[in-house]
Short mmCIF file of C-alpha atoms and ligand atoms in Angstrom, two decimals:
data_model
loop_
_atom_site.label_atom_id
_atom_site.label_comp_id
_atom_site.label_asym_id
_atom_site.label_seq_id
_atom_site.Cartn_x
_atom_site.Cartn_y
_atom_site.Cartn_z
CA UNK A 1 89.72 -46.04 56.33
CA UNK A 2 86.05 -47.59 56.52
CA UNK A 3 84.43 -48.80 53.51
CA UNK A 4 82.12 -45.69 52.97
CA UNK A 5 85.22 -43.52 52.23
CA UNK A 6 87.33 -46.13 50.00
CA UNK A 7 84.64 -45.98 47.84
CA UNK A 8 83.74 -42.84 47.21
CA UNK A 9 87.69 -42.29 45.97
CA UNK A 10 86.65 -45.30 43.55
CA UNK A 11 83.69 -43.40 42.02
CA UNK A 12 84.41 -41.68 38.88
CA UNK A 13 83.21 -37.88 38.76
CA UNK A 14 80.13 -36.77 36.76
CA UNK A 15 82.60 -35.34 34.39
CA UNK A 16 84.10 -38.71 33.70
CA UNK A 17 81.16 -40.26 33.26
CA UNK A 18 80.01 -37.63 30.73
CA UNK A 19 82.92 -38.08 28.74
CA UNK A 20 82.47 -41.76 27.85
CA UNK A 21 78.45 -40.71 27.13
CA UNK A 22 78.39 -38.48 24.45
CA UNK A 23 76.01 -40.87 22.34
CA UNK A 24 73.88 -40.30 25.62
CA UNK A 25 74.02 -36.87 25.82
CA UNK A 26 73.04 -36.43 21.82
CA UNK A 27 69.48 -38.87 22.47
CA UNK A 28 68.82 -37.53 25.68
CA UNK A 29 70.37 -34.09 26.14
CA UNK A 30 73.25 -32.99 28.30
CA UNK A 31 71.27 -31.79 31.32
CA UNK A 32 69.24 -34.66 31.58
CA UNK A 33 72.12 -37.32 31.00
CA UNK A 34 74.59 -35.43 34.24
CA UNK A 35 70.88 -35.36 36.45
CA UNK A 36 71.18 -38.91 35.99
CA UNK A 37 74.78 -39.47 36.35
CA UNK A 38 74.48 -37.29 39.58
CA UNK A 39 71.32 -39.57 40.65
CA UNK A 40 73.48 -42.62 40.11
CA UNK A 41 76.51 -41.95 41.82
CA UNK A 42 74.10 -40.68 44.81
CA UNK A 43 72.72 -43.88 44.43
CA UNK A 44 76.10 -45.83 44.26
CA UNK A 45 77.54 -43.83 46.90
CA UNK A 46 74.27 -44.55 49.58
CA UNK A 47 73.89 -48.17 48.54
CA UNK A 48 73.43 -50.71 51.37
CA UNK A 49 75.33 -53.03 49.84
CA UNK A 50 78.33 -51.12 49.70
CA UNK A 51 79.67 -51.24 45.05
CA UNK A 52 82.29 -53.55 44.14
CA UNK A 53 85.12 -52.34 41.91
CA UNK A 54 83.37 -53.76 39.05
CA UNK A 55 80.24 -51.25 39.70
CA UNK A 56 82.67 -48.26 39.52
CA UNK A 57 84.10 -47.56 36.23
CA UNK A 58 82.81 -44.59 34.07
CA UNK A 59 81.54 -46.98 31.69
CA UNK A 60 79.80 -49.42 34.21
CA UNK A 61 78.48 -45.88 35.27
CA UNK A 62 77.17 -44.80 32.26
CA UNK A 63 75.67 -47.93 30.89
CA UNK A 64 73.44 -48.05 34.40
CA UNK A 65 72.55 -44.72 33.47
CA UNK A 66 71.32 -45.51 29.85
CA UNK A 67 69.45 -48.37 31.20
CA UNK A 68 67.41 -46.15 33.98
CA UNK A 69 67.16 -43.54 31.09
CA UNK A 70 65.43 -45.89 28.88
CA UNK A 71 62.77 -47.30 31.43
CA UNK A 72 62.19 -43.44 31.95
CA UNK A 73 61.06 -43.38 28.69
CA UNK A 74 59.02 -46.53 28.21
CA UNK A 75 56.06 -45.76 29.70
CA UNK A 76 53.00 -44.67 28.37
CA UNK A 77 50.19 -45.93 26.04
CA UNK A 78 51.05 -48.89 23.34
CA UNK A 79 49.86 -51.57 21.47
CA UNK A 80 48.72 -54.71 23.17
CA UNK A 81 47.12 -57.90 22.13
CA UNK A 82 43.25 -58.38 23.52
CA UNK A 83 42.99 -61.71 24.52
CA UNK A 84 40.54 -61.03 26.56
CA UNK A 85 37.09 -62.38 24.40
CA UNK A 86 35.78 -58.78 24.48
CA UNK A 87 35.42 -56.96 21.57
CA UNK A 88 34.55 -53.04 23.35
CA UNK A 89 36.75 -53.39 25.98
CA UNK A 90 37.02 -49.89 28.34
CA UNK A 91 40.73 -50.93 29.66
CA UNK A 92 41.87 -51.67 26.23
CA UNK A 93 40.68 -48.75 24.75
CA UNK A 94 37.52 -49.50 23.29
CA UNK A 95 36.37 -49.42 19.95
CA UNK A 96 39.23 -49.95 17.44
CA UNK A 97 39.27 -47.03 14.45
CA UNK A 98 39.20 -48.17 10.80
CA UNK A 99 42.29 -47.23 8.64
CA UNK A 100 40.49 -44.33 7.05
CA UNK A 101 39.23 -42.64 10.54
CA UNK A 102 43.37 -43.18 11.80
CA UNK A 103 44.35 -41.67 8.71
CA UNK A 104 42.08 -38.50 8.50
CA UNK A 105 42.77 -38.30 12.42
CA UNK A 106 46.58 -38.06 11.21
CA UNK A 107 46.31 -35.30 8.45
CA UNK A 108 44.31 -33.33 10.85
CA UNK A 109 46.77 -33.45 13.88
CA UNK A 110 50.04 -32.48 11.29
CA UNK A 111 48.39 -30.23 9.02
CA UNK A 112 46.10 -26.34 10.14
CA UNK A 113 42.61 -27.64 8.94
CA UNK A 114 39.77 -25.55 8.27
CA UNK A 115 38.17 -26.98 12.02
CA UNK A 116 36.49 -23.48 12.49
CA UNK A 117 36.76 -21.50 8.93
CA UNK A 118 33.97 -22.07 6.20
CA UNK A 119 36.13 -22.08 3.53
CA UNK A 120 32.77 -21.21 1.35
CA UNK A 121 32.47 -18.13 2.94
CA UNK A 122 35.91 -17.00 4.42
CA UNK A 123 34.18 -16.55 7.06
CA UNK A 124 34.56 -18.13 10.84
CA UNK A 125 33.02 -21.36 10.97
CA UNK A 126 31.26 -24.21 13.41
CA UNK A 127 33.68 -27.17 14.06
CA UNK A 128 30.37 -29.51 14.63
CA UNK A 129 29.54 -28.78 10.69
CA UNK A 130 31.86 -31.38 9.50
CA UNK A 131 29.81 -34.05 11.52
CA UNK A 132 26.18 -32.87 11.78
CA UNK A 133 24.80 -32.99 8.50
CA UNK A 134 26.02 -36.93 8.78
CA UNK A 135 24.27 -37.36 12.26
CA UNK A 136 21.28 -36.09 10.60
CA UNK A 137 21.37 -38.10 7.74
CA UNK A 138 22.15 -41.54 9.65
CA UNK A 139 20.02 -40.84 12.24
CA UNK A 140 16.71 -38.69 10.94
CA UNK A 141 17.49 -35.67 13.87
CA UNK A 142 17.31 -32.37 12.89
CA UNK A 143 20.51 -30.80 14.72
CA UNK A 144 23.49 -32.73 16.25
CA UNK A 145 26.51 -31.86 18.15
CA UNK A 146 29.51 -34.00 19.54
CA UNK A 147 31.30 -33.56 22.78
CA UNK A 148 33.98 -35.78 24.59
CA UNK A 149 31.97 -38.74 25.27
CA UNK A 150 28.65 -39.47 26.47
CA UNK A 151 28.65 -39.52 30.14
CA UNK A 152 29.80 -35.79 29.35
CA UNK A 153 26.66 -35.52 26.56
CA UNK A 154 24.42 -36.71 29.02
CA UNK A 155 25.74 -33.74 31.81
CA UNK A 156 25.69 -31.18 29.13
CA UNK A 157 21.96 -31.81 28.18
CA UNK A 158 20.54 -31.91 31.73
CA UNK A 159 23.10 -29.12 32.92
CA UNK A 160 21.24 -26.81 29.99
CA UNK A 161 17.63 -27.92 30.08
CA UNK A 162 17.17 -28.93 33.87
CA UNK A 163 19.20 -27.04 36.19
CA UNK A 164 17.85 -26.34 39.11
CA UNK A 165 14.52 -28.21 38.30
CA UNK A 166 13.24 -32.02 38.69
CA UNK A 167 13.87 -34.69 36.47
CA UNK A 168 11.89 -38.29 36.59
CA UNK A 169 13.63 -41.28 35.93
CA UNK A 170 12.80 -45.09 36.65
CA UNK A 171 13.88 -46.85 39.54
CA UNK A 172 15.11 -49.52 37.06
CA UNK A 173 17.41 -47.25 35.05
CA UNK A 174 19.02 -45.68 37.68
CA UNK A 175 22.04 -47.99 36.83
CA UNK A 176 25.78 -47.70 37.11
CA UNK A 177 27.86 -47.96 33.80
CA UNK A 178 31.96 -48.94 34.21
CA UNK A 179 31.95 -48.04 37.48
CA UNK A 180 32.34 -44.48 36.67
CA UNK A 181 28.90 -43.38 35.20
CA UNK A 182 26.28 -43.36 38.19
CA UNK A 183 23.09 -42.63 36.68
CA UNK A 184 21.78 -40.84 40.22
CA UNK A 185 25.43 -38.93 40.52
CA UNK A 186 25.46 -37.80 36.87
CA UNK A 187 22.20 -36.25 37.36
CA UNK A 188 23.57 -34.47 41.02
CA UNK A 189 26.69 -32.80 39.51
CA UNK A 190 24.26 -31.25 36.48
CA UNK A 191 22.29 -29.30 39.30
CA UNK A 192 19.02 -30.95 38.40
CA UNK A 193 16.93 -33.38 40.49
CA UNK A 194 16.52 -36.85 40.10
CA UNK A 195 12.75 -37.73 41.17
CA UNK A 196 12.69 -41.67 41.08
CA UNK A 197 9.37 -43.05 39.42
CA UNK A 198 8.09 -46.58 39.78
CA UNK A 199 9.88 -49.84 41.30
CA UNK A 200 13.01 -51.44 40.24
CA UNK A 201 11.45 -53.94 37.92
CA UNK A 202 8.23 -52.21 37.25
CA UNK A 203 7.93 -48.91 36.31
CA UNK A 204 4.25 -47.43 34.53
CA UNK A 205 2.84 -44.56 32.86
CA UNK A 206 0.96 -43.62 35.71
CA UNK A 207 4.11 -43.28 38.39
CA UNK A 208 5.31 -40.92 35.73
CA UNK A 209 2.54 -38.96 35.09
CA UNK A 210 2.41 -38.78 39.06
CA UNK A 211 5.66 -37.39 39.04
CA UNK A 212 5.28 -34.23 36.73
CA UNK A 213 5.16 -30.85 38.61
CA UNK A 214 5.77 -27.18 38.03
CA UNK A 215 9.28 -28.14 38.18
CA UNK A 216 9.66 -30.97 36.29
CA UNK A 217 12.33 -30.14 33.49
CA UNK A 218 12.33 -33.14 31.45
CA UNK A 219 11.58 -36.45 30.56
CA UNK A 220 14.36 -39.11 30.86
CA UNK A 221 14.94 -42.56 30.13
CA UNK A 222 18.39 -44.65 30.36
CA UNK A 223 19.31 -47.37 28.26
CA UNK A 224 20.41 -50.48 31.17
CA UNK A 225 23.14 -51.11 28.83
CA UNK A 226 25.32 -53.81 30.96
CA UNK A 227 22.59 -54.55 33.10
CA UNK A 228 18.90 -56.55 32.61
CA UNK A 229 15.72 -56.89 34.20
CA UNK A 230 14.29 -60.27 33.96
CA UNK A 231 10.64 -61.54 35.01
CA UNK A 232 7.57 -59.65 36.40
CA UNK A 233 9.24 -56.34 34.81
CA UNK A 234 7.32 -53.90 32.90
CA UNK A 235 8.79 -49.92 31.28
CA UNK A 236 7.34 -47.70 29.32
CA UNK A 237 8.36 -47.23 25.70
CA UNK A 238 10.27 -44.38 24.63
CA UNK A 239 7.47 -43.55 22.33
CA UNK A 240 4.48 -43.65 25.42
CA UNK A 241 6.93 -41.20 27.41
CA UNK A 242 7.68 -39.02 24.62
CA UNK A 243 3.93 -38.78 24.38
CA UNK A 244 3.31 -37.70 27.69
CA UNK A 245 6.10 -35.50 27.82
CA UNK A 246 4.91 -33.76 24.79
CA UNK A 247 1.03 -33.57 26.72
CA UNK A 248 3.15 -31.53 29.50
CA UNK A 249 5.01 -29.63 26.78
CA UNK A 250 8.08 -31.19 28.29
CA UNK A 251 10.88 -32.57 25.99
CA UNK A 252 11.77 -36.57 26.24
CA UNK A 253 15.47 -36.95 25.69
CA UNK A 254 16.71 -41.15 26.02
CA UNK A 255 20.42 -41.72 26.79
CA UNK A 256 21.09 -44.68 24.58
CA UNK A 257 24.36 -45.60 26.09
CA UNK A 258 25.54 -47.47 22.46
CA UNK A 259 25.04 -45.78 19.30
CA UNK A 260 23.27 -47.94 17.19
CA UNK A 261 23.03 -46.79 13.81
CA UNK A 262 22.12 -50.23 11.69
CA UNK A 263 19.78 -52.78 12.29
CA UNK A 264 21.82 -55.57 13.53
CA UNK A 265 18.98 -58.17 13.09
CA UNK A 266 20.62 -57.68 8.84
CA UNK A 267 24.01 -58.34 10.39
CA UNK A 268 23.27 -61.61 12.29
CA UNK A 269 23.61 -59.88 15.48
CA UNK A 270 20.79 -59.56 18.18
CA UNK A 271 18.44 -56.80 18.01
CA UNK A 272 20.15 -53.24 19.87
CA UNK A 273 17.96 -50.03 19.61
CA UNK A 274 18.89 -48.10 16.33
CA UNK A 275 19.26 -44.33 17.33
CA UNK A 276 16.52 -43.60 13.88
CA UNK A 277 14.03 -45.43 15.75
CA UNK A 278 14.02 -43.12 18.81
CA UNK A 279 13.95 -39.94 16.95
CA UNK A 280 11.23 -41.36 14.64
CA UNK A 281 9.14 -42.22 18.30
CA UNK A 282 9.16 -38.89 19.26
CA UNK A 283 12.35 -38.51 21.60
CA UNK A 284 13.31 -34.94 21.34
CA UNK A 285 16.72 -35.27 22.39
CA UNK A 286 19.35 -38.62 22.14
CA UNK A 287 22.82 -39.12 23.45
CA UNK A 288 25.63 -41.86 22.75
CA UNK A 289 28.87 -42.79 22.85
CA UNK A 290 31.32 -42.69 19.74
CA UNK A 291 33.48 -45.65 20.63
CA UNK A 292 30.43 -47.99 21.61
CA UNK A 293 28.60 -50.15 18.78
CA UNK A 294 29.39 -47.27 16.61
CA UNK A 295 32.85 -48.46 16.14
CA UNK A 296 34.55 -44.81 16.47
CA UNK A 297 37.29 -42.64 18.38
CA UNK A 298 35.84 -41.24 21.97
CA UNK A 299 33.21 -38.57 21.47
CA UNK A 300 29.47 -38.34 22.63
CA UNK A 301 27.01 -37.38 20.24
CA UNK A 302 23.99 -35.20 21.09
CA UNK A 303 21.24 -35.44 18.49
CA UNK A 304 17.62 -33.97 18.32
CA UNK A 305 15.50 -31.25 17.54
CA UNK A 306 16.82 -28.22 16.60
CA UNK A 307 15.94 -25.36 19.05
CA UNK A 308 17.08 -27.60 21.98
CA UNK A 309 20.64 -28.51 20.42
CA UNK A 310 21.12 -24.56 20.40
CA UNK A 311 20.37 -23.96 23.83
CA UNK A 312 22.84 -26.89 24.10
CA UNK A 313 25.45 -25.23 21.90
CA UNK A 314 25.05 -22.03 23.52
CA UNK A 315 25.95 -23.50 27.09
CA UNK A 316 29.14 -22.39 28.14
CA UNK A 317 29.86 -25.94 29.42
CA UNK A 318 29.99 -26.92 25.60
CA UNK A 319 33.53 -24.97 25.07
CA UNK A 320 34.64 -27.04 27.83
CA UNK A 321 33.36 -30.65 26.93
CA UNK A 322 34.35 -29.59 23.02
CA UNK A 323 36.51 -32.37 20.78
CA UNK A 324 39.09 -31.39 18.47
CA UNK A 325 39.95 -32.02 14.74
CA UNK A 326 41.37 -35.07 14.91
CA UNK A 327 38.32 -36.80 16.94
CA UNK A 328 35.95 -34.82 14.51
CA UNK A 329 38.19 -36.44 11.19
CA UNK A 330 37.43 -39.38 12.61
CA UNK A 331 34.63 -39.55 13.65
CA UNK A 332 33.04 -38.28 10.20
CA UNK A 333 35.16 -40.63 8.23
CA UNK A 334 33.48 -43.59 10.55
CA UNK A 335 30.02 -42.34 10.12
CA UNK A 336 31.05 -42.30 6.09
CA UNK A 337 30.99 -46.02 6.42
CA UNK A 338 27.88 -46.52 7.81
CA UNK A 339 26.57 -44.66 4.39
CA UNK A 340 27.06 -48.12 2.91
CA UNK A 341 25.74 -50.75 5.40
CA UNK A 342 26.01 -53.74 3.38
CA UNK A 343 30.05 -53.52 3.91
CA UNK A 344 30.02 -52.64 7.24
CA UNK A 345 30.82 -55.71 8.93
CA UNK A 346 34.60 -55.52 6.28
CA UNK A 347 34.93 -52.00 6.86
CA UNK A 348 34.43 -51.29 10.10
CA UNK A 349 36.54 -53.12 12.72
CA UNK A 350 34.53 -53.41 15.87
CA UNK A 351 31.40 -54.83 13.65
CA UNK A 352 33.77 -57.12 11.93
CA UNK A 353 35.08 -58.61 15.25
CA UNK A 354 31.65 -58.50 16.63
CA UNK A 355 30.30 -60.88 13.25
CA UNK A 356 33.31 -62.71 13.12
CA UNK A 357 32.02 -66.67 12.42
CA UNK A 358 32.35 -68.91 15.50
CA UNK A 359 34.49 -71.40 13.07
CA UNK A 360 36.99 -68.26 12.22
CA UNK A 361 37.57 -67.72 15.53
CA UNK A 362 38.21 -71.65 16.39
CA UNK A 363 40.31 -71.99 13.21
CA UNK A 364 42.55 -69.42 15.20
CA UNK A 365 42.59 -70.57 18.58
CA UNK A 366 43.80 -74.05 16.62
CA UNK A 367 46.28 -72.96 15.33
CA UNK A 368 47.42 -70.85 18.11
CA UNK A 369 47.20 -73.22 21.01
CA UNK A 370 49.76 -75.73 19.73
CA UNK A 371 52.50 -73.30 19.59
CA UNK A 372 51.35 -71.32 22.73
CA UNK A 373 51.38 -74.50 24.87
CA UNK A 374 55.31 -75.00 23.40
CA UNK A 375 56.43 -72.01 24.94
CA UNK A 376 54.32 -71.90 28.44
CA UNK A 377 56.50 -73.46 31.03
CA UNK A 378 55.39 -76.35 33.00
CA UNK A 379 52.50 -76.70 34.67
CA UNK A 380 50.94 -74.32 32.60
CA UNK A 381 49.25 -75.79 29.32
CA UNK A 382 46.98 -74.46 26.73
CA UNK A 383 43.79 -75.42 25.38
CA UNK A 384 40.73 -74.51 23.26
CA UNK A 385 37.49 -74.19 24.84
CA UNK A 386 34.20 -73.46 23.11
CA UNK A 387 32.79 -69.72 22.60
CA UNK A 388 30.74 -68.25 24.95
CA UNK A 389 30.02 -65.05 23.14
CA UNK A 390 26.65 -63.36 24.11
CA UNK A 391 26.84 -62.27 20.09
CA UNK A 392 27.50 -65.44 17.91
CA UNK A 393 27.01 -66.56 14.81
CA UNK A 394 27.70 -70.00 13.61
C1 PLP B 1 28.56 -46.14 28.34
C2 PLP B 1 27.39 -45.37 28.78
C3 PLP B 1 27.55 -44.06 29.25
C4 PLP B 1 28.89 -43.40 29.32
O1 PLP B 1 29.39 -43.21 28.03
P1 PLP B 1 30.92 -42.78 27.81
O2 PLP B 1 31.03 -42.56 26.35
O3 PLP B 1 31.74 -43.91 28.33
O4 PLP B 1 31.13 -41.54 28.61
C5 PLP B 1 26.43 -43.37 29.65
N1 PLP B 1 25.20 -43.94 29.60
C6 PLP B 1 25.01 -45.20 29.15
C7 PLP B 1 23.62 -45.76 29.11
C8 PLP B 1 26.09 -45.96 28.72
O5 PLP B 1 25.92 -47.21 28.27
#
């Protein structure tokens, strides 16, 4: 007898197995627990290094299985700790919510929520309503709608005002953002053409006003968000292009990447464009992302004038890029805060960790190191090392 066939007559049978495992078979369900019996006695049976005795028993079995059973399940999103120095992080999630934004995020994914019913009017109603009159307030627009995040604002804008037609941007703001967000690709998959004006660090009225044809749909300018031009640079403000936009009776719209909505001079942080002070330039039409600066859950806002944000809202592409009740609860309850600026930097997390005193943070890292360092195993040690935050504040 070779050693193949001695142990297969030591394996128990699936039945076996499932009779020591009905604790199993109540968290996991019966199907799934004899799949993974089946699997593991497959597995037992096929093994290059042929099972002792001691592998074999039902319940030897069985616990294997409620061990591969668990990993099965422990995948997925959770909690970490960012270590990592950097407050917006994109691989950790971004902007963390307030408790308020979690909660009303919470009642609106277990409880039906009046998302599309004016309950005013029994009638059917607009889910952007419980957002826009706040976008207009905070930022002095006239109309506003939100969408899944901003790279998809930015497509939904050009994909409804400039299909098909030309649009002029500066060689300096044709920039990548996170790897994913190509300025010149963004523009290619909304069916609109990307003229490129100027040079990479200078860019002038003139090489716009060169650039305007019959077919020109819009103006556009990009916020360089990660990236800066230093030296013999020059742009043109967002209120010189809106200007000559306006003398071609085209509309300006500015992707502002970060959606500023304080002045962050008042907070101690360095100067970021506030989305008020583009719409009170002249920009027709400003997008941003929710879970930027802003502090919020993932969303892109679109705010402007009003007879372009319902061209915007009529595009079928909006249905498609839509968010649902629980980004729009939280997203309102965020934009609530900013209502009351003076508290922001308690209330709202990401502004809070973004003001947080250099001594707060090195009061910390004290009093972590020493017991960090205790249980890092040689040659690994840990120390504290000054702040190198771009953002600081003593
Ligand atoms: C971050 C950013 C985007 C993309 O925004 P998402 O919300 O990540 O889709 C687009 N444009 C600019 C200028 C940005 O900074």
């Amino acid at each position: 007898m070779n050693g193949k066939q001695d142990l297969r007559r030591r394996l128990p049978s699936v039945d076996r197995v499932l009779q020591t495992s009905q604790e199993l078979v109540a968290r996991w369900g019966h199907q799934r627990v004899s799949d993974a019996i089946r699997r593991e006695l497959h597995r037992l049976r096929n093994a290059a290094e042929p099972a002792t005795a001691s592998d074999c028993t039902p319940t030897d079995v069985r616990e294997a299985v409620a061990g591969r059973l668990q990993a099965m399940d422990a995948g997925g999103l959770r909690p970490v700790i960012n270590l990592s120095g950097i407050v917006l992080h994109t691989n950790l999630g971004r902007a963390c919510l307030p408790l308020a934004a979690a909660d009303a995020a919470r009642a609106a994914a277990i409880f039906p929520n009046n998302l599309e019913y004016d309950l005013k009017t029994g009638k059917r109603g607009n889910r952007d309503s419980h957002i826009e009159a706040l976008i207009c307030e905070l930022t002095g627009c006239e109309a506003a709608t939100v969408v899944n995040n901003n790279a998809a604002a930015v497509v939904l804008v050009l994909s409804t005002l400039a299909r098909g037609m030309e649009v002029p941007v500066s060689r300096g703001e044709l920039v990548e953002i996170g790897g994913s967000f190509r300025v010149p690709e963004v523009m290619e998959s909304s069916g609109c053409r990307l003229v490129e004006v100027g040079a990479t660090n200078r860019t002038h009225l003139k090489d716009y006003r060169a650039a305007i044809s019959a077919n020109t749909a819009l103006l556009m300018k990009v916020h360089t968000s990660n990236y800066r031009l230093e030296g013999f640079t020059a742009s043109v403000d967002e209120k010189t292009l809106a200007a000559l936009a306006h003398e071609h009776g085209l509309p300006c719209m500015v992707d502002l990447g970060s959606g500023c909505l304080v002045d962050f001079n008042t907070l101690g942080l360095p100067g970021e464009p506030k989305a008020s002070d583009y719409i009170d330039s002249g920009v027709d039409l400003i997008t941003f992302s929710g879970d930027k600066l802003l502090g919020g859950p993932q969303s892109g806002i679109i705010a402007g004038k009003k007879a372009l944000l319902q061209r915007i809202c009529e595009n079928p592409l909006k249905r498609a890029l839509r968010v649902d009740s629980m980004t729009l609860a939280a997203l309102a309850e965020v934009l609530k805060l900013y209502r009351h600026p003076e508290t922001l930097t308690e209330t709202l997390p990401t502004l809070r960790q973004l003001t947080r005193p250099v001594a707060d943070i090195e009061a910390q890292a004290n009093r972590l190191c020493a017991e960090l360092a205790r249980h890092l195993p040689a040659p690994f040690t840990a120390a504290v090392t000054p702040c190198h935050g771009r953002w600081r504040r003593p």
